[in-house]
Short mmCIF file of N, CA and C in Angstrom, two decimals:
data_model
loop_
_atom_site.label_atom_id
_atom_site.label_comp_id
_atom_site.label_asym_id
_atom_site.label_seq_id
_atom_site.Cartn_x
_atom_site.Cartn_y
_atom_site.Cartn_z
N UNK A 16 0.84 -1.18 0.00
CA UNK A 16 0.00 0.00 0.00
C UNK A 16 0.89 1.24 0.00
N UNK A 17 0.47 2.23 -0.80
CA UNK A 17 1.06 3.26 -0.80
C UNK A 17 0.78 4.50 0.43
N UNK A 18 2.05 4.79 1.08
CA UNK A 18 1.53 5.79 2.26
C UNK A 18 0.67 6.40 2.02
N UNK A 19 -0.17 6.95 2.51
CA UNK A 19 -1.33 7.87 2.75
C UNK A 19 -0.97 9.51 3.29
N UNK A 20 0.28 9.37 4.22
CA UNK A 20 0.48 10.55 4.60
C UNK A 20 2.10 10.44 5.44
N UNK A 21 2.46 11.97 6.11
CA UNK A 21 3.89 11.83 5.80
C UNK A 21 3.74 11.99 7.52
N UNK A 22 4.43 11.59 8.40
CA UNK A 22 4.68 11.84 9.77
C UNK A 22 6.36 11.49 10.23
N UNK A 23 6.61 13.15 10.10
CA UNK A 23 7.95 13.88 10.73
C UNK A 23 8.08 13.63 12.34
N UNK A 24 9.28 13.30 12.76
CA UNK A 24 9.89 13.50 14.17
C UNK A 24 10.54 15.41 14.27
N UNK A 25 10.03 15.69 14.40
CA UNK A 25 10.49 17.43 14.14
C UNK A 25 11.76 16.88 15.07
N UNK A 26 12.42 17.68 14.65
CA UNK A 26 14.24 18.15 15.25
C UNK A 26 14.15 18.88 16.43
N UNK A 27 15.34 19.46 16.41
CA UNK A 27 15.38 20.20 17.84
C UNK A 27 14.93 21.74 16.87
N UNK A 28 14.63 22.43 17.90
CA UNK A 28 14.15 23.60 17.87
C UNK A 28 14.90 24.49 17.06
N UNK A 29 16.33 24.44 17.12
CA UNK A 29 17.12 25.32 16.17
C UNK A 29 17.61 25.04 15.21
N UNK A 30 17.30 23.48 15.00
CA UNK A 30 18.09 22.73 13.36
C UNK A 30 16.46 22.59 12.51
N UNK A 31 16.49 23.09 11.26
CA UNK A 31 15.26 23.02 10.51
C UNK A 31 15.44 21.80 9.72
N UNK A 32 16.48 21.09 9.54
CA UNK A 32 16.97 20.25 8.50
C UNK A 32 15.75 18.81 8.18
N UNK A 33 15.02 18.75 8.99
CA UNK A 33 14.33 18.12 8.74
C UNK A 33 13.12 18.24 8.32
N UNK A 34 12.45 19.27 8.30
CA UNK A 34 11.58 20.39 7.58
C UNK A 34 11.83 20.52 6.83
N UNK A 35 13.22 21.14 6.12
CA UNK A 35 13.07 21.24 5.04
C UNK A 35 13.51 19.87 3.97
N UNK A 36 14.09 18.93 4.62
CA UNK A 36 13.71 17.86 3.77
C UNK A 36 12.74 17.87 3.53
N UNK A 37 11.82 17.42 4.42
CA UNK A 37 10.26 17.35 4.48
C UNK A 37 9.82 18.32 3.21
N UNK A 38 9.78 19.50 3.14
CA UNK A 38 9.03 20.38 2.49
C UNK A 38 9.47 19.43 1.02
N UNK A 39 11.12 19.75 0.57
CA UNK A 39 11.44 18.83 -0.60
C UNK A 39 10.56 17.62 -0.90
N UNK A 40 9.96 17.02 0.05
CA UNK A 40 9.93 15.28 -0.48
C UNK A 40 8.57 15.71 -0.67
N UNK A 41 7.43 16.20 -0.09
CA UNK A 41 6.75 16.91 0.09
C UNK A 41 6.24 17.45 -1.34
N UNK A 42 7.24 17.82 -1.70
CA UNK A 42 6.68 18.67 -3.52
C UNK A 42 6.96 17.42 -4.18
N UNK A 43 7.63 16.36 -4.00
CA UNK A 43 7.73 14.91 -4.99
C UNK A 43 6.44 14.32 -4.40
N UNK A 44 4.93 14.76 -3.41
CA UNK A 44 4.22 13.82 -3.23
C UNK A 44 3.30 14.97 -3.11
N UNK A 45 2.63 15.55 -4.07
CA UNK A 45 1.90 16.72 -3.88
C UNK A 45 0.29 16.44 -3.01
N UNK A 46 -0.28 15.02 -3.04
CA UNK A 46 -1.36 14.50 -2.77
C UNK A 46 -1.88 14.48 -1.73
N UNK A 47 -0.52 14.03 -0.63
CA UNK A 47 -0.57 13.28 0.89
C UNK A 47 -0.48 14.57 1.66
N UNK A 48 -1.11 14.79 2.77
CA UNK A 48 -0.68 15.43 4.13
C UNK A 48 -0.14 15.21 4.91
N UNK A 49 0.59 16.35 5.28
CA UNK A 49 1.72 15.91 6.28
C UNK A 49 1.67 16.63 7.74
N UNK A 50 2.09 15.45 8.67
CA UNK A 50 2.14 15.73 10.12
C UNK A 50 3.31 16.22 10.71
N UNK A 51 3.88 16.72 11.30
CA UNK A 51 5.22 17.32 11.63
C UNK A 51 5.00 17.03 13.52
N UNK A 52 5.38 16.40 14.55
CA UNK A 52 5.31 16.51 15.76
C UNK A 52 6.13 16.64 16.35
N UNK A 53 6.16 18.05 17.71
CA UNK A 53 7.36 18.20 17.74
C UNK A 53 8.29 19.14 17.08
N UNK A 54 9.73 19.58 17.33
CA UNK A 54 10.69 20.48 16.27
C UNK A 54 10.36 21.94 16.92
N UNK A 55 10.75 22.84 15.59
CA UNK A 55 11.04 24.32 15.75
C UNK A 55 9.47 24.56 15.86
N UNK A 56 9.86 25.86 16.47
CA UNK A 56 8.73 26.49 16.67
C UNK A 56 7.36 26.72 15.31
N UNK A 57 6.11 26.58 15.38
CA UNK A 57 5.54 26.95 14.11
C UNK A 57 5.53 27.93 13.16
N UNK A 58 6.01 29.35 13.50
CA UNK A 58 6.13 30.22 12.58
C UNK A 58 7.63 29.76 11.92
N UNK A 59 8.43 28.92 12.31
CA UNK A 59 9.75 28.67 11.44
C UNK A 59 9.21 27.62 10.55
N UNK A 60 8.54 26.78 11.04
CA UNK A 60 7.97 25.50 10.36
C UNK A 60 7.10 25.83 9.48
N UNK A 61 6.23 26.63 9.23
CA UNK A 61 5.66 27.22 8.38
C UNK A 61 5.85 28.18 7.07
N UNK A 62 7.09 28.59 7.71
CA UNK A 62 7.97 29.30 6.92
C UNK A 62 8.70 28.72 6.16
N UNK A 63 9.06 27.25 6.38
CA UNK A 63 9.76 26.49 5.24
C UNK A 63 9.05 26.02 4.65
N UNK A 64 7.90 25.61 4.73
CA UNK A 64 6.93 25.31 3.77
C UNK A 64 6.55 26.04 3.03
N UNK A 65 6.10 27.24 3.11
CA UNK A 65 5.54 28.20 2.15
C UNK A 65 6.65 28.68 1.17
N UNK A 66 8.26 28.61 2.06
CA UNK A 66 9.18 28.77 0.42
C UNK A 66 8.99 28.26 -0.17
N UNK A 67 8.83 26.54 0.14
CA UNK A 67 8.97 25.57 -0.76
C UNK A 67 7.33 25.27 -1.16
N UNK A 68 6.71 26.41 -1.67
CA UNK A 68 5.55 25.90 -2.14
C UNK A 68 4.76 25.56 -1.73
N UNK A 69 4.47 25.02 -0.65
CA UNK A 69 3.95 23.64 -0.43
C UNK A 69 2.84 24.50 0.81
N UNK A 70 1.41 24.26 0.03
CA UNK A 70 0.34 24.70 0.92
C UNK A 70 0.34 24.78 2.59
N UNK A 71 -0.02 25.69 3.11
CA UNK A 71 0.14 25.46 4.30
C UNK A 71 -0.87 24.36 4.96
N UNK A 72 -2.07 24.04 4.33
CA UNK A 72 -2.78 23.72 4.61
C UNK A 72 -2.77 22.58 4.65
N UNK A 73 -1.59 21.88 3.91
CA UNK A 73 -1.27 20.44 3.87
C UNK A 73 -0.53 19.64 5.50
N UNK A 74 0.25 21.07 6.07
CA UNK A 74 1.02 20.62 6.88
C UNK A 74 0.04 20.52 8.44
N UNK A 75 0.31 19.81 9.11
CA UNK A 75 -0.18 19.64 10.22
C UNK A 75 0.54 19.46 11.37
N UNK A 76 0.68 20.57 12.37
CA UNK A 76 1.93 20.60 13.64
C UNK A 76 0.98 20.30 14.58
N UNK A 77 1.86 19.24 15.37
CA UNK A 77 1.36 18.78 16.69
C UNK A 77 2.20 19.27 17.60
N UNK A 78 2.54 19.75 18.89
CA UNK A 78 3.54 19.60 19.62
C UNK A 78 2.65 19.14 21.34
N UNK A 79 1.70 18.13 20.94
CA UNK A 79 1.52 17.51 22.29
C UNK A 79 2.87 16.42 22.78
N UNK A 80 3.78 16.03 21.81
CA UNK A 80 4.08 15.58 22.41
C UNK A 80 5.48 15.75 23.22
N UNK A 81 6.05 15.17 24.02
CA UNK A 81 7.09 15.40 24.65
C UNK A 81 8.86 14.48 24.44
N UNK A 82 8.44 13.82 23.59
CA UNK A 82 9.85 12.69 23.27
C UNK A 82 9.45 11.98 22.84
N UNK A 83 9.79 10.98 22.01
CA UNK A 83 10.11 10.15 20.87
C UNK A 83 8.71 9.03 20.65
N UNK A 84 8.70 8.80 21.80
CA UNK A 84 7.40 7.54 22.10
C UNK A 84 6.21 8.31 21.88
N UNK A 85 6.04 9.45 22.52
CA UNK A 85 5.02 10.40 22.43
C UNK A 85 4.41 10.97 20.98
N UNK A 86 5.72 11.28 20.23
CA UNK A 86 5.66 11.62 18.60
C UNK A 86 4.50 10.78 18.39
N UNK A 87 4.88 9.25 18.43
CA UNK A 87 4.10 8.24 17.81
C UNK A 87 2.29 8.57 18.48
N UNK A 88 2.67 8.12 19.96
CA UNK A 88 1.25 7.93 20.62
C UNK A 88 0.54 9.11 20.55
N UNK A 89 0.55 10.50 20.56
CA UNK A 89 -0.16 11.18 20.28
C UNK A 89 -0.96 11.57 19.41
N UNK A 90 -0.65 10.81 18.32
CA UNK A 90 -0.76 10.69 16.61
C UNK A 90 -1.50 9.84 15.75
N UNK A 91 -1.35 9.05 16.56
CA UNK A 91 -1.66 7.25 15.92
C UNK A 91 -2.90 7.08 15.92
N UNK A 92 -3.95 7.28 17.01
CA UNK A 92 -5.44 7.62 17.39
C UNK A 92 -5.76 8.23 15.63
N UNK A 93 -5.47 9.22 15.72
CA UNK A 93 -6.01 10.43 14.64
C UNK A 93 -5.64 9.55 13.38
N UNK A 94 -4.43 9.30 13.21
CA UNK A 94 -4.31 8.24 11.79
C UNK A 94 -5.68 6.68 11.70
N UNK A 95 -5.27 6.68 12.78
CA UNK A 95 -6.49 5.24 12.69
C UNK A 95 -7.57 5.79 12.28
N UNK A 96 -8.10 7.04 13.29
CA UNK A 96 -9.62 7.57 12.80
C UNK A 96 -9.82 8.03 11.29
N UNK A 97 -8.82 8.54 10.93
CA UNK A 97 -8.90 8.94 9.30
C UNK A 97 -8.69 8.26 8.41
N UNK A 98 -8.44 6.57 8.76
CA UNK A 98 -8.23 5.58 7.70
C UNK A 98 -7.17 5.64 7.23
N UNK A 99 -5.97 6.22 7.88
CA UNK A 99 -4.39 6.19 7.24
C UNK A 99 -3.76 4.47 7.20
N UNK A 100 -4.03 3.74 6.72
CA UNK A 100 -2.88 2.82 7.05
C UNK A 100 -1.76 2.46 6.79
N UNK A 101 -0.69 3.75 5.78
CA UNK A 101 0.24 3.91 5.59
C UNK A 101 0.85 5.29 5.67
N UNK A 102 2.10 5.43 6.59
CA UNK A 102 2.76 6.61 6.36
C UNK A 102 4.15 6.27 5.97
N UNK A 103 4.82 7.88 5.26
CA UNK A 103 6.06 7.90 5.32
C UNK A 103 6.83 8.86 6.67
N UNK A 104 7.07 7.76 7.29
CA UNK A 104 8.09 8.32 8.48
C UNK A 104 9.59 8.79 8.47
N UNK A 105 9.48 10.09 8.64
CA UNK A 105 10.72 11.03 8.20
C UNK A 105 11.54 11.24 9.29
N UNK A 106 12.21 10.88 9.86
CA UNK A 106 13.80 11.73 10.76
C UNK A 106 14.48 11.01 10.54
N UNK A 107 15.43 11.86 11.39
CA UNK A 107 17.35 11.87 11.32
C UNK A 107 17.90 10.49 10.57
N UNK A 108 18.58 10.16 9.56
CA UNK A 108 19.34 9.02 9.87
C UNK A 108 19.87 8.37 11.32
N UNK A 109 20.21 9.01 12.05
CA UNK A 109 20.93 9.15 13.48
C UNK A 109 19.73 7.99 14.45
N UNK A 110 18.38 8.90 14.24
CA UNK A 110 17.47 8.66 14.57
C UNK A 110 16.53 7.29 14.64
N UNK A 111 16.66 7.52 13.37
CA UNK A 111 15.79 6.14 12.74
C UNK A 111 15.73 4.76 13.43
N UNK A 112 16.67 4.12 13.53
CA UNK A 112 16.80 3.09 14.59
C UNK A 112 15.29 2.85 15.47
N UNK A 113 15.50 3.82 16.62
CA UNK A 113 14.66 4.07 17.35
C UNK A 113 13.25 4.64 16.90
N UNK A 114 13.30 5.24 16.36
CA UNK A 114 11.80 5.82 15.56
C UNK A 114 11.30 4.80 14.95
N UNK A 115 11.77 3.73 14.25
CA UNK A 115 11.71 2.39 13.68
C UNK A 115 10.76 1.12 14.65
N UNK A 116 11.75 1.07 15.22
CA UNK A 116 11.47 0.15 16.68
C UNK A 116 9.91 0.59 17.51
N UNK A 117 9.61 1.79 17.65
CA UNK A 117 8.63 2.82 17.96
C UNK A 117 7.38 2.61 17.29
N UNK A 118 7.54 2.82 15.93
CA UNK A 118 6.77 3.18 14.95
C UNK A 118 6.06 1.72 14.61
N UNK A 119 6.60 0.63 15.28
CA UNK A 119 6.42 -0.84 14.64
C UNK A 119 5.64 -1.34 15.52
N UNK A 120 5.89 -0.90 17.06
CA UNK A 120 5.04 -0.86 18.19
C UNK A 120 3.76 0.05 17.74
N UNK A 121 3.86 1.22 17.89
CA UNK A 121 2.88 2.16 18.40
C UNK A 121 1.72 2.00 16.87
N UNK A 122 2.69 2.38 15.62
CA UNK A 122 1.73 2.33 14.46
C UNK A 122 1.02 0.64 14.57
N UNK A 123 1.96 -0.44 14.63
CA UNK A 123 1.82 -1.50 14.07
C UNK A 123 0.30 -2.07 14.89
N UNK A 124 0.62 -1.11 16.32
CA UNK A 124 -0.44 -1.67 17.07
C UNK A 124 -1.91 -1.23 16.49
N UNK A 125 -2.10 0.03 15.71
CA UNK A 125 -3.28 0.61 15.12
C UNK A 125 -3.84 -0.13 13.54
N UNK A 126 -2.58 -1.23 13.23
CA UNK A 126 -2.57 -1.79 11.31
C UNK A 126 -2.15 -1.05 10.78
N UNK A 127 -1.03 0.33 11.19
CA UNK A 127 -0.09 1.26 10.15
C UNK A 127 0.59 0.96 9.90
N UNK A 128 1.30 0.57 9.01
CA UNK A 128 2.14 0.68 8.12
C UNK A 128 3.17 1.63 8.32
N UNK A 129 4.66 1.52 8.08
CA UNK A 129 5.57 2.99 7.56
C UNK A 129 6.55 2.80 6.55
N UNK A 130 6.83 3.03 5.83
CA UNK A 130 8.25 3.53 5.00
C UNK A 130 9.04 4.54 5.69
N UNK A 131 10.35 4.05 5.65
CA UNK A 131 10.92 4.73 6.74
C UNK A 131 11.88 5.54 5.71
N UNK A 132 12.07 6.64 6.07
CA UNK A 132 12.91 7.73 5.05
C UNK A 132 13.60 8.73 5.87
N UNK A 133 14.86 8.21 5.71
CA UNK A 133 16.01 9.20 6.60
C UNK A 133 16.09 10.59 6.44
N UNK A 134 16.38 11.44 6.93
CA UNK A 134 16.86 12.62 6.99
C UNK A 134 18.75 12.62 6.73
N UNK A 135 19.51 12.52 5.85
CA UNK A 135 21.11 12.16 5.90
C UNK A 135 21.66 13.26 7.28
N UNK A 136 22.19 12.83 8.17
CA UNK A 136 23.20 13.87 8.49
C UNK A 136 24.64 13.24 8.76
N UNK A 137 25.71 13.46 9.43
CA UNK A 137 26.16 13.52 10.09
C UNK A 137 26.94 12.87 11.27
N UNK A 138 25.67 12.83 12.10
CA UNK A 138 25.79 12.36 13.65
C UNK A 138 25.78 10.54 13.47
N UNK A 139 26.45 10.17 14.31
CA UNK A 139 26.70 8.82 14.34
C UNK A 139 25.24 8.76 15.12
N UNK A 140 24.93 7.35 14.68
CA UNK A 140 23.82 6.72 15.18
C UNK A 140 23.12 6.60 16.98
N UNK A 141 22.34 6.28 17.59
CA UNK A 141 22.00 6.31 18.30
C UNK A 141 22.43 5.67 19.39
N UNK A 142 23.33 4.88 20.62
CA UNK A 142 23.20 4.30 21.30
C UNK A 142 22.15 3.12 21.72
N UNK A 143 22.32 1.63 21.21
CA UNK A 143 20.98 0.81 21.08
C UNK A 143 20.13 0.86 22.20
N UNK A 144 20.70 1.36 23.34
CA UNK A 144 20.20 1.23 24.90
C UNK A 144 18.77 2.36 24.91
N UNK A 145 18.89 2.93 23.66
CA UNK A 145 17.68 4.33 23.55
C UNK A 145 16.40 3.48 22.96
N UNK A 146 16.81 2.48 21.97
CA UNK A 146 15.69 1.79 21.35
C UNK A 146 15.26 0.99 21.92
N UNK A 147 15.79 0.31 22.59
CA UNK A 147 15.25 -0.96 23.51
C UNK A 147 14.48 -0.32 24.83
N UNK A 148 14.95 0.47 25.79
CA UNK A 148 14.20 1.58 26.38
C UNK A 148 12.74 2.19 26.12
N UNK A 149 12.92 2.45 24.72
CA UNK A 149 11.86 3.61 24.06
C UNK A 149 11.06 2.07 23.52
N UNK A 150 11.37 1.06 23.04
CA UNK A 150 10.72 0.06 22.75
C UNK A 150 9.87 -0.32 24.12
N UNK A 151 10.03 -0.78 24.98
CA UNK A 151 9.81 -1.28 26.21
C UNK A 151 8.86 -0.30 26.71
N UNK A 152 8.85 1.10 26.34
CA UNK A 152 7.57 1.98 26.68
C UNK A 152 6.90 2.05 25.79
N UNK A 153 7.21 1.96 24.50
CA UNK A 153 5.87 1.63 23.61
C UNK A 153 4.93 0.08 23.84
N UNK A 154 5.75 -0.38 24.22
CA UNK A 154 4.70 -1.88 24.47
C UNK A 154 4.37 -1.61 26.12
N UNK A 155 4.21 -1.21 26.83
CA UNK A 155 3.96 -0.60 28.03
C UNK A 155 2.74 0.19 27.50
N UNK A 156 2.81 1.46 26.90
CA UNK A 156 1.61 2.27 26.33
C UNK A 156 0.90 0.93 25.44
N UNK A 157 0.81 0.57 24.52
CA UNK A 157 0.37 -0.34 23.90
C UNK A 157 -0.70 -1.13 24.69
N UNK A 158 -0.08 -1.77 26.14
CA UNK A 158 -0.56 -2.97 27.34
C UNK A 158 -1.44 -1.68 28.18
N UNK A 159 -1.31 -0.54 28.50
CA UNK A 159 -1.80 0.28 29.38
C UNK A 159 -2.18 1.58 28.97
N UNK A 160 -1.99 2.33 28.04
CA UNK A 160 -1.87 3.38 27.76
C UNK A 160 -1.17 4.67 28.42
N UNK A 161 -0.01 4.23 29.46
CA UNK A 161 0.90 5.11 29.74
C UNK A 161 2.37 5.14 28.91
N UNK A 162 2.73 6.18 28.69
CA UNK A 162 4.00 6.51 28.14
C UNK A 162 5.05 6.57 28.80
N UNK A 163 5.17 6.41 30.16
CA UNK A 163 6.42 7.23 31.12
C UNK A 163 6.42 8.29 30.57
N UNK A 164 6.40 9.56 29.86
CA UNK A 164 7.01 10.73 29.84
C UNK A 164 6.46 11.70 30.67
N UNK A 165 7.35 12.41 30.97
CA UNK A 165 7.32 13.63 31.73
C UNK A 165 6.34 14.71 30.76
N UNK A 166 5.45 15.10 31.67
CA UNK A 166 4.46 16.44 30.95
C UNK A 166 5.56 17.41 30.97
N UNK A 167 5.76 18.44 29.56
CA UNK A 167 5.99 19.92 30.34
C UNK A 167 5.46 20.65 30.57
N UNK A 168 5.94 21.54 31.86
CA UNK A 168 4.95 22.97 32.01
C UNK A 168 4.90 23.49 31.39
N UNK A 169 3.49 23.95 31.89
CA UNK A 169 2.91 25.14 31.01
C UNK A 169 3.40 26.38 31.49
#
């Protein structure tokens, strides 16, 4: 099945690099909507989209969530309800590992699907002790619906 829609791990707040991949891959898939959760603030995130064309109206920012497991679980509900059963899942090369492991739990548990599509950078890969961790709380949320994560203040 061909993804249905695109769901980003937004970056840290001051690196856009994954946005604007996003926006790029984004104009190669003019059809699908895309979720962004997480990352730079929305007027930056918005702002790379509209260089690159790309309707605002397509993009969709979440920032309920708080870390990596959260990306997924906050998200996954809303994909199920809209009949998504395929996305393309976008971060870091660095990343992926763990977003992988995550995404296989949290989506797999709803019948989603992902294609997984790196972001190239840089940074050496993740420490496996992050995926197995972040795995072990997605099947935890999965069995209970808690995440371990810390809320932030408001």
């Amino acid at each position: 099945m061909h993804p249905q829609a695109v769901l980003v791990l937004g970056g840290s707040t001051k690196n856009l690099e994954r946005e604007k991949f996003t926006a790029d891959f984004a104009k190669k898939h003019p059809h699908i909507p895309v979720w962004i959760t997480g990352g730079s603030p929305p007027a930056y995130t918005k702002a790379v989209f509209i260089r690159a064309g790309i309707d605002p109206k397509r993009v969709n920012l979440d920032y309920e969530a708080v870390d990596t497991v959260t990306n997924f679980t906050t998200l996954v509900d809303e994909f199920q309800a809209r009949g998504i059963k395929s996305v393309y899942l976008i971060t870091s090369d660095f990343h992926m590992r763990r977003a992988c492991v995550i995404g296989e739990i949290v989506l797999g548990s709803r019948g989603i699907a992902f294609k997984a599509v790196p972001v190239p950078s840089t940074t050496s890969p993740e420490p496996i002790e992050k995926s197995i961790r972040d795995g072990a709380r997605a099947i935890v949320w999965v069995a209970t619906g808690y995440t371990g994560a810390k809320k932030l203040k408001k």
